[in-house]
PDB file of C-alpha atoms in Angstrom:
ATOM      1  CA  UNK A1014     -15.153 -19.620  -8.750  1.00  0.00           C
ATOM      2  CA  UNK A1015     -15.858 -15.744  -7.532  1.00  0.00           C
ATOM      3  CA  UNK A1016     -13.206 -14.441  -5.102  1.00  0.00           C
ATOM      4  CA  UNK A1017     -13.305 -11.098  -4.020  1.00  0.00           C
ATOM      5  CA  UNK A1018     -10.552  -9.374  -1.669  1.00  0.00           C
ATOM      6  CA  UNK A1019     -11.672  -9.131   2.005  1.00  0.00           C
ATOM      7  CA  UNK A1020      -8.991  -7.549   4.111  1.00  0.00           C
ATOM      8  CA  UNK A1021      -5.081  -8.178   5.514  1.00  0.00           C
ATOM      9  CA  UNK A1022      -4.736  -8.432   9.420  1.00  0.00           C
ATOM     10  CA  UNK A1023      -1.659  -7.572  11.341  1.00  0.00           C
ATOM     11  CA  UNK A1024      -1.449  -8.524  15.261  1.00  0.00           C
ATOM     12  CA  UNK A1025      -0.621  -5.521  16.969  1.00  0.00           C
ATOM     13  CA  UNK A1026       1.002  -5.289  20.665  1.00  0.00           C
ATOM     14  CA  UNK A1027      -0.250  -1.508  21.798  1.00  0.00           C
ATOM     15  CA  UNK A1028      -3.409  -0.984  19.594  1.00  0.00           C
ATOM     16  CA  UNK A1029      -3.424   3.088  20.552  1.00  0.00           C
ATOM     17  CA  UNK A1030       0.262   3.220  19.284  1.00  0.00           C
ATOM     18  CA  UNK A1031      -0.475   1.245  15.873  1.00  0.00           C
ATOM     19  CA  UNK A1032      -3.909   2.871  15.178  1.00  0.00           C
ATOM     20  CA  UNK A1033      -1.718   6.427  15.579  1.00  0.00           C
ATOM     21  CA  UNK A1034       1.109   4.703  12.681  1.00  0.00           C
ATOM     22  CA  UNK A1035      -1.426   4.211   9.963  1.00  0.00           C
ATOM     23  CA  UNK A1036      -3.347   7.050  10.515  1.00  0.00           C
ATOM     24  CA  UNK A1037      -0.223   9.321  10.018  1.00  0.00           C
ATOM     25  CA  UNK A1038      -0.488   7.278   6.733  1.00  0.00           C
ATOM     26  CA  UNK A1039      -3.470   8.300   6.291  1.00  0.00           C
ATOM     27  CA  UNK A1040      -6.026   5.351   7.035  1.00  0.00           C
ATOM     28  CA  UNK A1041      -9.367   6.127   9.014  1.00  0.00           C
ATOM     29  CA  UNK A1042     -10.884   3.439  11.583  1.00  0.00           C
ATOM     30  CA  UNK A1043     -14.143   1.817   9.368  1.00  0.00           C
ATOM     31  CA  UNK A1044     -15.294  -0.415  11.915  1.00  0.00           C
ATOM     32  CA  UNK A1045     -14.379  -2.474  15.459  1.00  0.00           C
ATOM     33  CA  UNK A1046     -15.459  -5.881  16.740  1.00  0.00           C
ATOM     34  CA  UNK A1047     -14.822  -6.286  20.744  1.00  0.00           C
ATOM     35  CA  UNK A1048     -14.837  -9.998  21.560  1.00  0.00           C
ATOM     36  CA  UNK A1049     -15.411 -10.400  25.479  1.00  0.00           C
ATOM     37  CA  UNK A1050     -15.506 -14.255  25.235  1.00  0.00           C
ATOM     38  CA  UNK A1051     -12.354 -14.305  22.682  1.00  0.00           C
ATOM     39  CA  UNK A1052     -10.981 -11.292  24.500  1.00  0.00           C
ATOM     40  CA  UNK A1053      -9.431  -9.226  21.565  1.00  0.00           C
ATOM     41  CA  UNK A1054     -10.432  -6.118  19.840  1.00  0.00           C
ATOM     42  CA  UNK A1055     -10.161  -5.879  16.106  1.00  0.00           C
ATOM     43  CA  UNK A1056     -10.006  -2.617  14.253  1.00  0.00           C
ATOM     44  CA  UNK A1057     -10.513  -2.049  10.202  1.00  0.00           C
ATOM     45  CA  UNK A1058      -8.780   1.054   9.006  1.00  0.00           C
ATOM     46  CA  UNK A1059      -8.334   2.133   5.076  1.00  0.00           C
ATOM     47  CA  UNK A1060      -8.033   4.787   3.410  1.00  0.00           C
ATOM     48  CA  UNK A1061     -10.850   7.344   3.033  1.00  0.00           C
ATOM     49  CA  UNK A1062     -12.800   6.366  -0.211  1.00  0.00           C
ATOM     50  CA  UNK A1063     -11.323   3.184   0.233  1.00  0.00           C
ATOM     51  CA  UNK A1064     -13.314   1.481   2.617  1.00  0.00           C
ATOM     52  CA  UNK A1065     -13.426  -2.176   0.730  1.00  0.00           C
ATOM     53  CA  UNK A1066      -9.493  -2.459   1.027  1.00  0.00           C
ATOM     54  CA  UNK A1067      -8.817  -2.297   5.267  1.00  0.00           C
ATOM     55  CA  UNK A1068      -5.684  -3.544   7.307  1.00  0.00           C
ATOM     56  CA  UNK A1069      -7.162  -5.455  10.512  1.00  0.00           C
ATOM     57  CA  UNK A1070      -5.448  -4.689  13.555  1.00  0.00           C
ATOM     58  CA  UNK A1071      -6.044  -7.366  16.200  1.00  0.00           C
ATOM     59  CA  UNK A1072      -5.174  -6.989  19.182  1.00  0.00           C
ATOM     60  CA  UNK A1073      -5.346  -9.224  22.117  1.00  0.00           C
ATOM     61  CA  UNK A1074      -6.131  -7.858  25.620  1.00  0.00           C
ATOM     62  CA  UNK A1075      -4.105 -10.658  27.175  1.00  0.00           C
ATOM     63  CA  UNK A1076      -0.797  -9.701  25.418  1.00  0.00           C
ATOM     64  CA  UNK A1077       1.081 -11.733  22.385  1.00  0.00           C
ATOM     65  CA  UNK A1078       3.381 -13.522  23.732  1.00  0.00           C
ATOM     66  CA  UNK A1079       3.320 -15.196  19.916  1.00  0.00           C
ATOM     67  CA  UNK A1080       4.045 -11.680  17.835  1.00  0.00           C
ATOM     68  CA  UNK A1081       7.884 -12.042  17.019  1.00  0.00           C
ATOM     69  CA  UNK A1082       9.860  -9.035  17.570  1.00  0.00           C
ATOM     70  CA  UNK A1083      10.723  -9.205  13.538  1.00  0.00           C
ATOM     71  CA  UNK A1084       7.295  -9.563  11.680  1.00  0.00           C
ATOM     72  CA  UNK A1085       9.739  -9.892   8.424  1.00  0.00           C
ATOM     73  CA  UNK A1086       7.413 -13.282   7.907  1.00  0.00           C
ATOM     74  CA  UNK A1087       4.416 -11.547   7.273  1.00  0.00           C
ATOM     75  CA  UNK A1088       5.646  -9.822   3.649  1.00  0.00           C
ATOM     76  CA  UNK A1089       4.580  -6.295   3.625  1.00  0.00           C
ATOM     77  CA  UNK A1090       1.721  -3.570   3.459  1.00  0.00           C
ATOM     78  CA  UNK A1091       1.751  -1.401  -0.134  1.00  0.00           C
ATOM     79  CA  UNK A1092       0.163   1.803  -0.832  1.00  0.00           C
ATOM     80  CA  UNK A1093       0.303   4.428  -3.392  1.00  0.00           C
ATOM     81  CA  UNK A1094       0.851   8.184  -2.822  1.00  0.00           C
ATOM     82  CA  UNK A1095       0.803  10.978  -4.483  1.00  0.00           C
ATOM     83  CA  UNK A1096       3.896  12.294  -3.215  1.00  0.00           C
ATOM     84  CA  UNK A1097       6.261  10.299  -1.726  1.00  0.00           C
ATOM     85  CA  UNK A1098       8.572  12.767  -0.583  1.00  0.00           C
ATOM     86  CA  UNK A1099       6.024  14.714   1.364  1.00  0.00           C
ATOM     87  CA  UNK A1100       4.592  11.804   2.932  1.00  0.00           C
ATOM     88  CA  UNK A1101       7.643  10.433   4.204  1.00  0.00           C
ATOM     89  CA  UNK A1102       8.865  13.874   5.403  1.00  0.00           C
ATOM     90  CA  UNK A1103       5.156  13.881   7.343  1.00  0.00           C
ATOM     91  CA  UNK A1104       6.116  10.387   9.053  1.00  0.00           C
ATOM     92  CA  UNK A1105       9.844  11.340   9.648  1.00  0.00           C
ATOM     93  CA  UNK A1106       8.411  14.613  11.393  1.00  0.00           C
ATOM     94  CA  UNK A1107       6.329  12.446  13.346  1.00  0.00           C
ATOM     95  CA  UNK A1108       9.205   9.897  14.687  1.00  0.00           C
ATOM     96  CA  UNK A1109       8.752   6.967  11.853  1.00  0.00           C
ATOM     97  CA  UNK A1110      11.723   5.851  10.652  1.00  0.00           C
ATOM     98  CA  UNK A1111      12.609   6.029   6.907  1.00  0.00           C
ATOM     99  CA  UNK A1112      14.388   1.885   7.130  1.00  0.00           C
ATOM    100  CA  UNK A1113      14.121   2.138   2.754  1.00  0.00           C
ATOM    101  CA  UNK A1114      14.811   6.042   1.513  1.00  0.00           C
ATOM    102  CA  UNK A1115      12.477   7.348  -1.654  1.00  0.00           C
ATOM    103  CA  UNK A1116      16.051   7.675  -3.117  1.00  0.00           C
ATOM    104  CA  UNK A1117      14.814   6.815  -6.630  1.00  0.00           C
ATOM    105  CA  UNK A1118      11.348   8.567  -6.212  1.00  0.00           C
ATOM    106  CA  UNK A1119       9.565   6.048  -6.474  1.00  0.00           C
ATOM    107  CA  UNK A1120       9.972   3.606  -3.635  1.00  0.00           C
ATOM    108  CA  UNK A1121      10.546   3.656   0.103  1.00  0.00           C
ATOM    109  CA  UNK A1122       9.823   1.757   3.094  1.00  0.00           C
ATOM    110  CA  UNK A1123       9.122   2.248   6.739  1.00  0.00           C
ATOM    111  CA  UNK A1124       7.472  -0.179   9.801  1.00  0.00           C
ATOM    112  CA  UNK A1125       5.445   0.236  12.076  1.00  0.00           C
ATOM    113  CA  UNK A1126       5.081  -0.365  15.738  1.00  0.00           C
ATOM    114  CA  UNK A1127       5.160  -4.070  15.537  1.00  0.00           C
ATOM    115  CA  UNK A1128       7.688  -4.179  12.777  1.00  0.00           C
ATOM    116  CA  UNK A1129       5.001  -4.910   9.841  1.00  0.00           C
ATOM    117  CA  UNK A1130       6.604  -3.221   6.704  1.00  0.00           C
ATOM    118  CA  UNK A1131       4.964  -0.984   4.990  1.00  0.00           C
ATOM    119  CA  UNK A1132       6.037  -0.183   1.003  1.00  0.00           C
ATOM    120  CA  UNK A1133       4.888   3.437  -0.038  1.00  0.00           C
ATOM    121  CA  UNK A1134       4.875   3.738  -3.821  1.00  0.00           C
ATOM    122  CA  UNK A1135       4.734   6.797  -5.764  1.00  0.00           C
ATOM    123  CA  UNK A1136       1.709   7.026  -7.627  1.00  0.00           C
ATOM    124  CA  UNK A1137       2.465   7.785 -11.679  1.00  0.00           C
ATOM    125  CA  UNK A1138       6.058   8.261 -12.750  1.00  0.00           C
ATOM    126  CA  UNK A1139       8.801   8.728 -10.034  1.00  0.00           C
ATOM    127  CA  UNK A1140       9.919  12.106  -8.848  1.00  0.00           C
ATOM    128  CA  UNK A1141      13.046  13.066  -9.639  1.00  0.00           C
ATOM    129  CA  UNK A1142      15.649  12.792  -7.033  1.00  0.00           C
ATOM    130  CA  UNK A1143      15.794  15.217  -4.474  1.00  0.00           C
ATOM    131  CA  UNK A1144      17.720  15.502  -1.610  1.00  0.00           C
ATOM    132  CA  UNK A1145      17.770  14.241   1.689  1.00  0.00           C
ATOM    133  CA  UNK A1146      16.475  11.349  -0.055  1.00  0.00           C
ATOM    134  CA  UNK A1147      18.352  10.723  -2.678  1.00  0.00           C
ATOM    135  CA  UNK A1148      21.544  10.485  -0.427  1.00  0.00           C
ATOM    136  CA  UNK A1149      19.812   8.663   2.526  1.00  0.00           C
ATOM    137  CA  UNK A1150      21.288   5.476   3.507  1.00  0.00           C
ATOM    138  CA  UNK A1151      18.881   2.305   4.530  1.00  0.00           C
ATOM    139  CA  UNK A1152      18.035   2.359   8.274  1.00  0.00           C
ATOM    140  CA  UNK A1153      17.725  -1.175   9.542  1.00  0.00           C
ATOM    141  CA  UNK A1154      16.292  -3.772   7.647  1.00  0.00           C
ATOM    142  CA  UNK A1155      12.661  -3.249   5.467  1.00  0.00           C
TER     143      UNK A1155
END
């Protein structure tokens, strides 16, 4: 039996605001599907190069009542980066929370704006620790 990986989707309350959170991580919209009859919108984004591995956004024009304020039952989003440390300084510097510091280097966490966690890894070996970081305490829950 052939499987091949398709996609993750994530509902999404303000589509504007969430499409703005992943590209600060870096993802680029692919592709969109408007449904008039279904009456949502859903937007691919990846990573450049990446194209075969997109997030979905869907978002539905009617509102979501549905979307729990905690999307802690969903699991979480993962990506690799070359430096952790500069890309969480980027998203602090743009009003994303840090909920899980890079305090080992290698790991850290942050959510976006419908609470889907996101896990950033650092790609190789882990940086050594540098401050902030390494003294950050955890903001909220990841």
């Amino acid at each position: 039996m052939a499987l091949k990986y398709l996609h993750t989707m994530v509902r999404v309350k303000d589509l504007e605001k969430s499409m703005a959170f992943y590209e600060l991580l870096g993802l680029r919209e692919t592709h969109r599907k408007e449904s008039e009859g279904g009456r949502f919108t859903l937007v691919f984004m990846a990573p450049p190069g990446q194209e075969e591995c997109p997030v979905e956004l869907t978002w539905n024009w009617d509102g979501d009542d549905a979307l729990p304020s905690d999307s802690r039952h969903f699991g979480h989003l993962a990506y690799r980066v070359d430096d952790i440390y500069a890309t969480c300084q980027h998203l602090q510097d743009n009003g994303v929370t840090i909920n899980r510091p890079p305090r080992d280097g290698h790991m850290a966490f942050v959510r976006s704006p419908d609470n889907i966690s996101i896990e950033l890894l650092q790609a190789g070996d882990a940086l050594p620790p540098q401050e902030p970081w390494s003294s950050m305490e955890n903001t909220g829950h990841w």
